[in-house]
Tab-separated table of C-alpha atoms and ligand atoms in Angstrom:
chain	number	residue	atom	x	y	z
M	952	MET	CA	-11.461	-4.997	-22.505
M	953	ARG	CA	-8.759	-2.362	-22.880
M	954	VAL	CA	-7.106	-1.526	-19.565
M	955	LEU	CA	-4.741	1.282	-18.545
M	956	VAL	CA	-2.677	1.078	-15.342
M	957	LEU	CA	-1.208	4.259	-13.832
M	958	GLY	CA	2.050	4.215	-11.900
M	959	SER	CA	5.610	2.949	-12.088
M	960	GLY	CA	6.545	1.047	-8.942
M	961	GLY	CA	6.530	-2.508	-7.650
M	962	ARG	CA	2.861	-2.343	-6.756
M	963	GLU	CA	2.013	-1.315	-10.306
M	964	HIS	CA	4.209	-4.057	-11.754
M	965	ALA	CA	2.210	-6.553	-9.687
M	966	LEU	CA	-1.071	-5.020	-10.892
M	967	VAL	CA	0.062	-5.185	-14.525
M	968	TRP	CA	1.343	-8.751	-14.067
M	969	LYS	CA	-1.989	-9.919	-12.667
M	970	LEU	CA	-4.106	-7.967	-15.148
M	971	ALA	CA	-2.079	-9.478	-17.989
M	972	GLN	CA	-3.438	-12.855	-16.828
M	973	SER	CA	-7.073	-11.680	-16.806
M	974	PRO	CA	-9.132	-13.513	-19.435
M	975	SER	CA	-11.180	-10.353	-19.965
M	976	VAL	CA	-8.189	-8.165	-20.886
M	977	ASP	CA	-7.466	-7.793	-24.612
M	978	LYS	CA	-5.002	-4.929	-24.440
M	979	LEU	CA	-2.998	-3.517	-21.558
M	980	PHE	CA	-1.321	-0.107	-21.314
M	981	VAL	CA	0.747	1.360	-18.491
M	982	ALA	CA	1.695	4.989	-17.882
M	983	PRO	CA	4.504	5.563	-17.294
M	984	GLY	CA	5.424	2.010	-16.185
M	985	ASN	CA	8.917	0.593	-15.649
M	986	PRO	CA	11.248	-1.782	-17.524
M	987	GLY	CA	9.910	-4.845	-15.708
M	988	MET	CA	6.541	-4.414	-17.375
M	989	GLN	CA	7.716	-4.105	-20.951
M	990	ASP	CA	6.642	-7.581	-22.049
M	991	LEU	CA	3.294	-7.329	-20.284
M	992	ALA	CA	1.900	-3.954	-21.312
M	993	GLU	CA	2.429	-1.191	-23.819
M	994	SER	CA	4.065	1.684	-22.021
M	995	VAL	CA	2.814	5.202	-22.556
M	996	ALA	CA	5.126	8.129	-21.866
M	997	LEU	CA	2.642	10.183	-19.850
M	998	SER	CA	3.296	11.494	-16.359
M	999	LEU	CA	0.802	11.310	-13.519
M	1000	ASP	CA	1.068	15.069	-13.024
M	1001	ASN	CA	-1.284	15.906	-15.870
M	1002	LEU	CA	-4.630	14.274	-15.149
M	1003	ASP	CA	-6.459	15.783	-18.140
M	1004	GLU	CA	-3.830	14.436	-20.497
M	1005	LEU	CA	-4.339	10.954	-19.033
M	1006	ALA	CA	-8.101	11.264	-19.538
M	1007	ASP	CA	-7.506	12.422	-23.147
M	1008	PHE	CA	-5.407	9.315	-23.733
M	1009	ALA	CA	-8.059	7.054	-22.204
M	1010	GLN	CA	-10.687	8.579	-24.480
M	1011	GLN	CA	-8.580	8.373	-27.625
M	1012	GLU	CA	-7.583	4.783	-26.951
M	1013	LYS	CA	-11.106	3.761	-25.922
M	1014	ILE	CA	-9.894	2.468	-22.566
M	1015	ASP	CA	-12.610	0.458	-20.796
M	1016	LEU	CA	-10.985	0.558	-17.353
M	1017	THR	CA	-8.240	2.673	-15.799
M	1018	VAL	CA	-6.541	1.393	-12.633
M	1019	VAL	CA	-4.803	3.943	-10.408
M	1020	GLY	CA	-1.760	2.771	-8.405
M	1021	PRO	CA	-0.574	5.659	-6.202
M	1022	GLU	CA	-2.521	7.945	-3.869
M	1023	VAL	CA	-1.521	11.385	-5.135
M	1024	PRO	CA	-3.632	11.415	-8.338
M	1025	LEU	CA	-6.582	10.012	-6.374
M	1026	VAL	CA	-6.404	12.768	-3.765
M	1027	GLU	CA	-6.070	15.249	-6.639
M	1028	GLY	CA	-9.308	14.010	-8.175
M	1029	ILE	CA	-8.378	11.772	-11.099
M	1030	SER	CA	-11.453	9.600	-10.587
M	1031	ASP	CA	-13.735	12.636	-10.686
M	1032	ILE	CA	-12.142	13.816	-13.935
M	1033	PHE	CA	-12.458	10.401	-15.595
M	1034	GLU	CA	-16.025	9.850	-14.448
M	1035	ALA	CA	-17.106	13.275	-15.669
M	1036	ARG	CA	-16.003	12.041	-19.098
M	1037	GLY	CA	-17.823	8.727	-18.732
M	1038	LEU	CA	-14.582	6.748	-18.289
M	1039	ALA	CA	-14.600	3.804	-15.855
M	1040	ILE	CA	-11.853	4.070	-13.256
M	1041	PHE	CA	-10.770	1.911	-10.316
M	1042	GLY	CA	-10.059	4.251	-7.406
M	1043	PRO	CA	-12.023	6.567	-5.129
M	1044	SER	CA	-13.113	10.158	-5.765
M	1045	ALA	CA	-11.059	12.966	-4.236
M	1046	GLN	CA	-13.602	13.314	-1.433
M	1047	ALA	CA	-13.494	9.612	-0.592
M	1048	ALA	CA	-9.683	9.495	-0.899
M	1049	GLU	CA	-9.557	11.942	2.025
M	1050	VAL	CA	-9.534	8.853	4.259
M	1051	GLU	CA	-5.857	8.774	3.292
M	1052	GLY	CA	-5.334	12.391	2.225
M	1053	SER	CA	-6.256	13.883	5.591
M	1054	LYS	CA	-5.526	12.082	8.827
M	1055	ALA	CA	-7.729	14.613	10.644
M	1056	PHE	CA	-10.675	13.742	8.385
M	1057	SER	CA	-10.022	10.037	8.784
M	1058	LYS	CA	-9.798	10.198	12.583
M	1059	GLU	CA	-12.937	12.361	12.889
M	1060	LEU	CA	-14.831	9.967	10.645
M	1061	MET	CA	-13.790	7.034	12.828
M	1062	ALA	CA	-14.763	8.885	15.991
M	1063	LYS	CA	-18.166	9.871	14.580
M	1064	TYR	CA	-19.008	6.328	13.459
M	1065	ASN	CA	-17.471	4.430	16.384
M	1066	ILE	CA	-14.781	2.720	14.364
M	1067	PRO	CA	-12.063	1.587	16.807
M	1068	THR	CA	-8.878	3.647	16.659
M	1069	ALA	CA	-6.351	5.267	19.001
M	1070	PHE	CA	-7.519	8.182	21.154
M	1071	PHE	CA	-6.438	11.429	19.461
M	1072	LYS	CA	-6.558	15.185	19.225
M	1073	ILE	CA	-6.348	17.342	16.126
M	1074	CYS	CA	-4.086	20.313	16.808
M	1075	HIS	CA	-3.849	23.542	14.839
M	1076	THR	CA	-1.079	25.237	16.788
M	1077	GLU	CA	2.195	24.117	18.303
M	1078	GLU	CA	1.050	25.246	21.749
M	1079	GLU	CA	-2.047	23.093	21.554
M	1080	ALA	CA	-0.053	20.102	20.296
M	1081	LYS	CA	2.621	20.423	22.958
M	1082	ALA	CA	0.067	20.871	25.734
M	1083	PHE	CA	-1.614	17.626	24.658
M	1084	VAL	CA	1.722	15.781	24.637
M	1085	GLU	CA	2.486	17.249	28.063
M	1086	ALA	CA	-0.847	16.014	29.382
M	1087	LYS	CA	-0.652	12.520	27.870
M	1088	GLY	CA	3.072	11.750	28.197
M	1089	ALA	CA	5.153	9.408	26.048
M	1090	PRO	CA	5.170	7.160	24.132
M	1091	ILE	CA	2.929	9.137	21.834
M	1092	VAL	CA	2.464	9.469	18.081
M	1093	VAL	CA	2.637	12.681	16.035
M	1094	LYS	CA	1.158	12.681	12.517
M	1095	ALA	CA	1.144	15.359	9.845
M	1096	ASP	CA	-2.414	15.762	8.573
M	1097	GLY	CA	-1.756	15.546	4.834
M	1098	LEU	CA	0.157	13.298	2.442
M	1099	ALA	CA	3.853	13.073	3.268
M	1100	ALA	CA	4.980	10.103	1.167
M	1101	GLY	CA	4.771	7.790	4.177
M	1102	LYS	CA	7.140	9.937	6.238
M	1103	GLY	CA	4.644	12.066	8.151
M	1104	VAL	CA	4.389	9.843	11.238
M	1105	VAL	CA	6.692	9.988	14.248
M	1106	VAL	CA	6.291	7.384	16.966
M	1107	ALA	CA	7.885	9.325	19.828
M	1108	MET	CA	9.268	7.346	22.741
M	1109	THR	CA	9.900	10.514	24.766
M	1110	LYS	CA	8.135	13.852	25.141
M	1111	GLU	CA	11.214	15.576	23.721
M	1112	GLU	CA	10.990	13.529	20.534
M	1113	ALA	CA	7.327	14.438	20.231
M	1114	PHE	CA	8.112	18.149	20.715
M	1115	ALA	CA	10.823	17.949	18.047
M	1116	ALA	CA	8.378	16.306	15.627
M	1117	ILE	CA	5.787	19.001	16.291
M	1118	ASP	CA	8.424	21.694	15.722
M	1119	SER	CA	9.596	20.275	12.426
M	1120	MET	CA	6.089	19.642	11.088
M	1121	MET	CA	4.412	22.841	12.269
M	1122	ALA	CA	7.126	25.475	12.610
M	1123	GLY	CA	9.700	23.934	10.258
M	1124	HIS	CA	7.050	23.208	7.592
M	1125	LYS	CA	8.807	19.926	6.892
M	1126	PHE	CA	5.825	18.657	4.908
M	1127	GLY	CA	4.517	22.042	3.733
M	1128	ALA	CA	0.753	22.435	4.003
M	1129	ALA	CA	0.443	18.751	4.984
M	1130	GLY	CA	1.772	19.684	8.430
M	1131	ALA	CA	-0.357	22.787	9.008
M	1132	GLN	CA	-2.375	20.700	11.428
M	1133	VAL	CA	-1.188	17.587	13.211
M	1134	VAL	CA	-2.919	14.659	14.815
M	1135	ILE	CA	-1.479	13.564	18.125
M	1136	GLU	CA	-2.551	10.111	19.133
M	1137	GLU	CA	-2.168	7.500	21.781
M	1138	PHE	CA	0.521	4.860	21.198
M	1139	MET	CA	-0.981	1.466	20.420
M	1140	GLU	CA	0.716	-1.795	21.397
M	1141	GLY	CA	0.325	-4.859	19.258
M	1142	GLU	CA	1.116	-6.450	15.934
M	1143	GLU	CA	0.184	-4.757	12.675
M	1144	ALA	CA	-1.519	-6.270	9.661
M	1145	SER	CA	-2.763	-4.829	6.406
M	1146	LEU	CA	-6.242	-5.825	5.333
M	1147	LEU	CA	-7.114	-4.638	1.852
M	1148	ALA	CA	-10.566	-4.897	0.347
M	1149	PHE	CA	-12.247	-4.522	-3.015
M	1150	THR	CA	-15.360	-2.402	-2.828
M	1151	ASP	CA	-17.894	-0.842	-5.171
M	1152	GLY	CA	-19.226	1.419	-2.422
M	1153	LYS	CA	-21.775	-1.070	-1.128
M	1154	THR	CA	-20.298	-4.553	-1.353
M	1155	ILE	CA	-16.968	-5.242	0.335
M	1156	VAL	CA	-14.755	-8.197	-0.460
M	1157	PRO	CA	-11.726	-8.436	1.833
M	1158	MET	CA	-8.457	-9.727	0.456
M	1159	ILE	CA	-5.988	-11.974	2.248
M	1160	ALA	CA	-4.336	-10.203	5.184
M	1161	ALA	CA	-0.693	-9.289	4.693
M	1162	GLN	CA	2.095	-7.939	6.865
M	1163	ASP	CA	4.815	-5.610	5.721
M	1164	HIS	CA	8.193	-4.784	7.260
M	1165	LYS	CA	8.709	-1.046	7.556
M	1166	ARG	CA	12.135	-0.837	9.195
M	1167	VAL	CA	15.163	-0.951	6.953
M	1168	ASN	CA	17.226	-3.521	8.905
M	1169	ASP	CA	16.816	-7.019	10.318
M	1170	ASN	CA	15.096	-7.309	13.725
M	1171	ASP	CA	12.965	-4.307	12.801
M	1172	GLU	CA	15.826	-1.910	13.441
M	1173	GLY	CA	16.760	1.328	11.714
M	1174	PRO	CA	14.588	3.983	10.114
M	1175	ASN	CA	11.172	3.447	8.561
M	1176	THR	CA	10.978	2.816	4.829
M	1177	GLY	CA	8.218	2.402	2.289
M	1178	GLY	CA	8.396	-1.317	3.126
M	1179	MET	CA	11.262	-3.824	2.936
M	1180	GLY	CA	9.179	-6.920	2.342
M	1181	ALA	CA	5.814	-8.498	2.931
M	1182	TYR	CA	4.067	-11.809	3.243
M	1183	ALA	CA	0.557	-13.204	3.081
M	1184	PRO	CA	-1.479	-14.649	4.615
M	1185	ALA	CA	-0.522	-13.062	7.950
M	1186	PRO	CA	-1.324	-15.627	10.651
M	1187	VAL	CA	-1.886	-12.854	13.227
M	1188	MET	CA	-5.150	-12.261	11.364
M	1189	THR	CA	-7.094	-15.367	12.254
M	1190	GLU	CA	-10.346	-16.047	10.449
M	1191	GLU	CA	-12.188	-14.803	13.527
M	1192	LEU	CA	-10.246	-11.538	13.603
M	1193	ARG	CA	-10.680	-11.051	9.880
M	1194	GLN	CA	-14.431	-11.296	10.323
M	1195	LYS	CA	-14.232	-8.877	13.242
M	1196	ALA	CA	-12.269	-6.437	11.070
M	1197	VAL	CA	-14.922	-6.668	8.365
M	1198	ASP	CA	-17.739	-6.131	10.873
M	1199	THR	CA	-16.171	-3.391	12.995
M	1200	VAL	CA	-13.946	-1.574	10.473
M	1201	LEU	CA	-14.519	-2.236	6.776
M	1202	GLU	CA	-18.324	-2.382	6.669
M	1203	PRO	CA	-18.803	0.609	8.999
M	1204	VAL	CA	-16.277	2.822	7.206
M	1205	ILE	CA	-17.749	2.117	3.768
M	1206	GLN	CA	-21.209	2.892	5.144
M	1207	ALA	CA	-19.883	5.996	6.928
M	1208	LEU	CA	-18.335	7.352	3.742
M	1209	ALA	CA	-21.567	6.726	1.838
M	1210	ALA	CA	-23.555	8.458	4.609
M	1211	GLU	CA	-21.209	11.450	4.386
M	1212	GLY	CA	-21.902	11.726	0.651
M	1213	ARG	CA	-18.447	10.392	-0.247
M	1214	PRO	CA	-19.139	6.906	-1.607
M	1215	TYR	CA	-15.898	4.915	-1.799
M	1216	LYS	CA	-14.937	2.544	-4.558
M	1217	GLY	CA	-11.669	0.892	-5.425
M	1218	CYS	CA	-9.241	-0.725	-3.023
M	1219	LEU	CA	-9.536	0.302	0.610
M	1220	TYR	CA	-6.462	-0.446	2.687
M	1221	ALA	CA	-6.943	-0.770	6.434
M	1222	GLY	CA	-3.747	-0.740	8.494
M	1223	LEU	CA	-4.756	-2.503	11.702
M	1224	MET	CA	-3.181	-2.933	15.129
M	1225	ILE	CA	-4.009	-6.286	16.666
M	1226	ASN	CA	-3.617	-6.880	20.355
M	1227	GLY	CA	-5.134	-10.159	21.544
M	1228	ASP	CA	-8.628	-10.059	20.121
M	1229	ASP	CA	-8.681	-6.277	20.008
M	1230	ILE	CA	-8.477	-4.536	16.610
M	1231	LYS	CA	-7.842	-0.830	16.102
M	1232	VAL	CA	-7.272	1.166	12.926
M	1233	VAL	CA	-3.798	2.660	12.487
M	1234	GLU	CA	-4.616	4.244	9.134
M	1235	PHE	CA	-6.630	3.950	5.971
M	1236	ASN	CA	-5.103	4.183	2.518
M	1237	ALA	CA	-7.086	4.863	-0.637
M	1238	ARG	CA	-5.112	2.406	-2.761
M	1239	PHE	CA	-3.284	-0.902	-2.781
M	1240	GLY	CA	-0.308	-1.245	-0.438
M	1241	ASP	CA	3.268	-1.462	-1.607
M	1242	PRO	CA	4.684	-4.139	-1.097
M	1243	GLU	CA	1.478	-5.851	0.142
M	1244	THR	CA	0.117	-5.995	-3.420
M	1245	GLN	CA	3.136	-8.025	-4.496
M	1246	VAL	CA	2.101	-10.837	-2.111
M	1247	VAL	CA	-1.690	-10.536	-2.193
M	1248	LEU	CA	-2.272	-10.582	-5.955
M	1249	PRO	CA	-0.264	-13.770	-6.609
M	1250	LEU	CA	-2.757	-15.523	-4.285
M	1251	LEU	CA	-5.855	-14.199	-6.054
M	1252	ASP	CA	-7.821	-16.733	-8.086
M	1253	GLY	CA	-10.054	-14.613	-10.225
M	1254	ASP	CA	-10.214	-12.235	-13.147
M	1255	LEU	CA	-8.748	-9.046	-11.668
M	1256	ALA	CA	-9.961	-6.797	-14.488
M	1257	LYS	CA	-13.514	-8.066	-14.101
M	1258	ILE	CA	-13.373	-7.545	-10.320
M	1259	MET	CA	-12.030	-4.012	-10.759
M	1260	LEU	CA	-14.587	-3.097	-13.395
M	1261	GLY	CA	-17.283	-4.376	-11.017
M	1262	CYS	CA	-15.910	-2.026	-8.330
M	1263	ALA	CA	-15.887	0.887	-10.783
M	1264	GLN	CA	-19.407	0.209	-12.063
M	1265	GLY	CA	-21.074	-0.688	-8.765
M	1266	ASN	CA	-21.812	-4.345	-9.440
M	1267	LEU	CA	-19.025	-6.200	-7.614
M	1268	ASP	CA	-19.934	-9.855	-7.057
M	1269	PRO	CA	-18.081	-11.537	-4.147
M	1270	SER	CA	-18.139	-14.889	-5.965
M	1271	TRP	CA	-15.617	-13.483	-8.465
M	1272	VAL	CA	-12.953	-13.308	-5.750
M	1273	GLN	CA	-11.354	-16.559	-4.547
M	1274	TRP	CA	-8.051	-17.125	-2.795
M	1275	SER	CA	-5.392	-19.751	-3.202
M	1276	LYS	CA	-4.440	-21.801	-0.128
M	1277	GLN	CA	-0.765	-21.044	-0.755
M	1278	ALA	CA	1.437	-18.341	0.753
M	1279	ALA	CA	3.527	-15.589	-0.819
M	1280	VAL	CA	6.623	-13.726	0.335
M	1281	CYS	CA	8.253	-10.629	-1.164
M	1282	VAL	CA	11.808	-9.565	-0.300
M	1283	ILE	CA	12.700	-6.030	-1.346
M	1284	MET	CA	16.209	-5.492	-2.696
M	1285	ALA	CA	17.046	-1.854	-2.072
M	1286	SER	CA	19.933	0.472	-2.880
M	1287	GLY	CA	22.415	0.703	0.020
M	1288	GLY	CA	21.741	3.906	1.959
M	1289	TYR	CA	17.965	3.886	1.409
M	1290	PRO	CA	15.805	5.439	2.916
M	1291	ASN	CA	18.448	8.182	2.947
M	1292	SER	CA	20.636	9.016	-0.052
M	1293	TYR	CA	21.800	6.195	-2.306
M	1294	ALA	CA	23.537	5.645	-5.635
M	1295	LYS	CA	21.701	4.970	-8.898
M	1296	GLY	CA	22.663	3.440	-12.229
M	1297	LYS	CA	24.142	0.185	-10.861
M	1298	VAL	CA	23.846	-2.760	-13.240
M	1299	ILE	CA	21.519	-5.517	-11.976
M	1300	ASN	CA	22.818	-9.047	-12.629
M	1301	GLY	CA	20.928	-12.311	-12.558
M	1302	LEU	CA	17.489	-11.250	-13.790
M	1303	ALA	CA	17.477	-13.645	-16.764
M	1304	LYS	CA	18.445	-16.591	-14.575
M	1305	VAL	CA	15.829	-15.826	-11.920
M	1306	ALA	CA	13.165	-15.485	-14.623
M	1307	GLN	CA	13.568	-19.253	-15.166
M	1308	LEU	CA	12.849	-20.178	-11.539
M	1309	PRO	CA	9.440	-21.718	-10.882
M	1310	ASP	CA	7.043	-19.920	-8.495
M	1311	VAL	CA	9.191	-16.785	-8.493
M	1312	VAL	CA	8.470	-13.391	-9.998
M	1313	VAL	CA	10.636	-10.303	-9.690
M	1314	PHE	CA	8.618	-7.105	-9.557
M	1315	HIS	CA	10.593	-4.033	-10.578
M	1316	ALA	CA	10.226	-0.990	-8.328
M	1317	GLY	CA	13.111	1.359	-9.141
M	1318	THR	CA	14.844	0.286	-12.349
M	1319	SER	CA	15.657	1.825	-15.693
M	1320	VAL	CA	17.511	0.864	-18.851
M	1321	ALA	CA	20.984	2.196	-19.674
M	1322	ASP	CA	23.058	0.933	-22.609
M	1323	GLY	CA	20.700	-1.994	-23.023
M	1324	GLN	CA	21.117	-3.126	-19.418
M	1325	ILE	CA	18.704	-2.967	-16.496
M	1326	VAL	CA	20.124	-0.647	-13.836
M	1327	THR	CA	19.011	0.636	-10.441
M	1328	ALA	CA	17.007	3.856	-10.430
M	1329	GLY	CA	15.412	4.115	-7.002
M	1330	GLY	CA	15.632	3.289	-3.310
M	1331	ARG	CA	13.540	0.177	-3.546
M	1332	VAL	CA	14.808	-1.600	-6.640
M	1333	LEU	CA	13.260	-5.087	-6.883
M	1334	GLY	CA	10.521	-6.997	-5.091
M	1335	VAL	CA	11.569	-10.639	-5.279
M	1336	THR	CA	8.392	-12.623	-4.773
M	1337	ALA	CA	7.798	-16.346	-4.378
M	1338	VAL	CA	4.739	-18.497	-3.845
M	1339	GLY	CA	4.900	-21.747	-1.878
M	1340	GLN	CA	2.661	-24.177	-0.065
M	1341	ASP	CA	3.308	-22.322	3.178
M	1342	ILE	CA	5.213	-19.264	4.386
M	1343	ALA	CA	8.394	-21.244	5.108
M	1344	SER	CA	8.605	-22.657	1.610
M	1345	ALA	CA	7.826	-19.279	0.035
M	1346	VAL	CA	10.586	-17.710	2.181
M	1347	ASP	CA	13.072	-20.339	0.964
M	1348	LYS	CA	12.222	-19.822	-2.664
M	1349	ALA	CA	12.309	-16.027	-2.398
M	1350	TYR	CA	15.745	-15.995	-0.725
M	1351	LYS	CA	17.147	-18.512	-3.233
M	1352	ALA	CA	16.114	-16.096	-5.959
M	1353	VAL	CA	17.603	-13.142	-4.050
M	1354	SER	CA	20.923	-15.003	-3.851
M	1355	GLU	CA	21.017	-15.159	-7.653
M	1356	LEU	CA	20.557	-11.414	-8.019
M	1357	ASP	CA	23.048	-8.708	-7.343
M	1358	PHE	CA	23.982	-5.120	-7.882
M	1359	GLU	CA	26.555	-2.919	-6.173
M	1360	GLN	CA	25.554	-2.012	-2.607
M	1361	ALA	CA	22.374	-4.059	-2.691
M	1362	HIS	CA	20.636	-4.161	0.675
M	1363	TYR	CA	17.838	-6.455	1.798
M	1364	ARG	CA	16.460	-7.879	5.000
M	1365	HIS	CA	17.198	-11.508	5.835
M	1366	ASP	CA	14.229	-12.004	8.141
M	1367	ILE	CA	11.131	-11.284	6.063
M	1368	ALA	CA	8.109	-13.118	7.530
M	1369	TRP	CA	9.872	-13.748	10.873
M	1370	ARG	CA	6.719	-13.144	12.866
M	1371	ALA	CA	4.838	-15.803	10.919
M	1372	LEU	CA	7.733	-18.279	11.193
M	1373	LYS	CA	8.109	-17.664	14.931
M	1374	ARG	CA	4.496	-18.624	15.563
M	1375	LYS	CA	5.083	-22.157	14.355
I	606	LIG	P1	0.854	5.400	9.274
I	606	LIG	O1	1.484	6.206	8.173
I	606	LIG	O2	-0.296	6.067	9.924
I	606	LIG	O3	0.622	3.982	8.876
I	606	LIG	O4	1.978	5.243	10.381
I	606	LIG	C1	3.216	4.650	10.057
I	606	LIG	C2	3.567	3.634	11.103
I	606	LIG	O5	3.678	4.236	12.377
I	606	LIG	C3	2.507	2.556	11.292
I	606	LIG	O6	2.606	1.529	10.374
I	606	LIG	C4	2.806	2.101	12.699
I	606	LIG	O7	3.900	1.200	12.700
I	606	LIG	C5	3.221	3.360	13.370
I	606	LIG	N1	2.078	3.963	14.074
I	606	LIG	C6	1.199	4.852	13.594
I	606	LIG	N2	0.279	5.192	14.514
I	606	LIG	C7	0.581	4.487	15.612
I	606	LIG	C8	0.026	4.412	16.935
I	606	LIG	N3	-1.036	5.160	17.299
I	606	LIG	N4	0.605	3.586	17.820
I	606	LIG	C9	1.686	2.859	17.488
I	606	LIG	N5	2.267	2.892	16.287
I	606	LIG	C10	1.735	3.699	15.350
I	607	LIG	N1	3.096	-0.783	2.785
I	607	LIG	C1	2.512	0.393	3.312
I	607	LIG	C2	1.756	1.196	2.362
I	607	LIG	O1	1.597	0.877	1.213
I	607	LIG	O2	1.271	2.252	2.760
């Protein structure tokens, strides 16, 4: 089949890399893509801002399956546009993508269908929000309702911090319309894990649980980022807990969305808080995680394009999805200064050498080409990924590869997968 992938980050590089290995793929396109994908797919200079143009391209090129990476086009209705034209697409409708697009919708859905999550209140005014914080006390969590590029959540350790977050979201319009209402919720203790699942709206096939590292510095210090690394499988998610997550979270939410007339298909990402044998939902995302995808897909034994087409067409067969017994680790190399301002255009050295290493793949996240050289072009630059027989060996291989790579002011964490290693 002819497959088109949409997006340009590390997650999309991992999707393209895995789809390129699918026996059922004859031709692979990516729009707009990045330099890391150039040998794997034909890049198409279309932006994700014009959804009709993307659908025109898919029609002209007789694309059999389009795979959407990021959330924004999903929330804007790309799947609805493609399906109206009879084009198969992997990703939920705009209405179903509201599980990510509106935290208020997502929390109300969970409350209505008894899906475990933190106690919360949806607030439409600052007074209401502050009164709730006053009543509950700190620590407490303030969330902008709409999409805020992963920056709309403040975990406030004091009431003052919570008030400041409410001010900047509601009065300061920090996230525009996304902050017109906020969700205030109880602080949850525990360890987080990301459980992604393939679904066609009826059948759910969970992937291997992963854990990402949101803080920029070692020891989970410093500001939150899009993710500084990830590993899978995450041992915090025992087989028992994984089954519990399927039974109490994934199955009920897919059924709830269907019951609400918003059938969900694509990848559903459940961010979970695990405390002993208790599981609560932190958030849902309507897409693959970044950088979770970079560690989950290398462990997939199966034809990804066939699985995704099954999700799109409503005939997903769980027997198509098998998992390797190995482990994968991804270390993000970022531009110094990220998640705040950082320099771009720094030459990246060592890529050719690392390409020769066994069990290692470097996913590009923020790179471009200048004067024939690969240079930095974003906050997160590379996702250096390795597969090994266990987490420890994957960590070793990933960091050996990292040591061969460099660019000016490169920053990475030295402790990716520490929680898994500490358990041993
Ligand atoms: P979200 O965008 O909803 O995933 O939130 C970003 C991060 O904030 C999560 O990954 C958690 O680390 C943290 N977080 C969100 N909600 C809570 C909560 N209720 N209790 C504790 N931490 C939270
Ligand atoms: N790694 C977190 C996310 O993709 O939302």
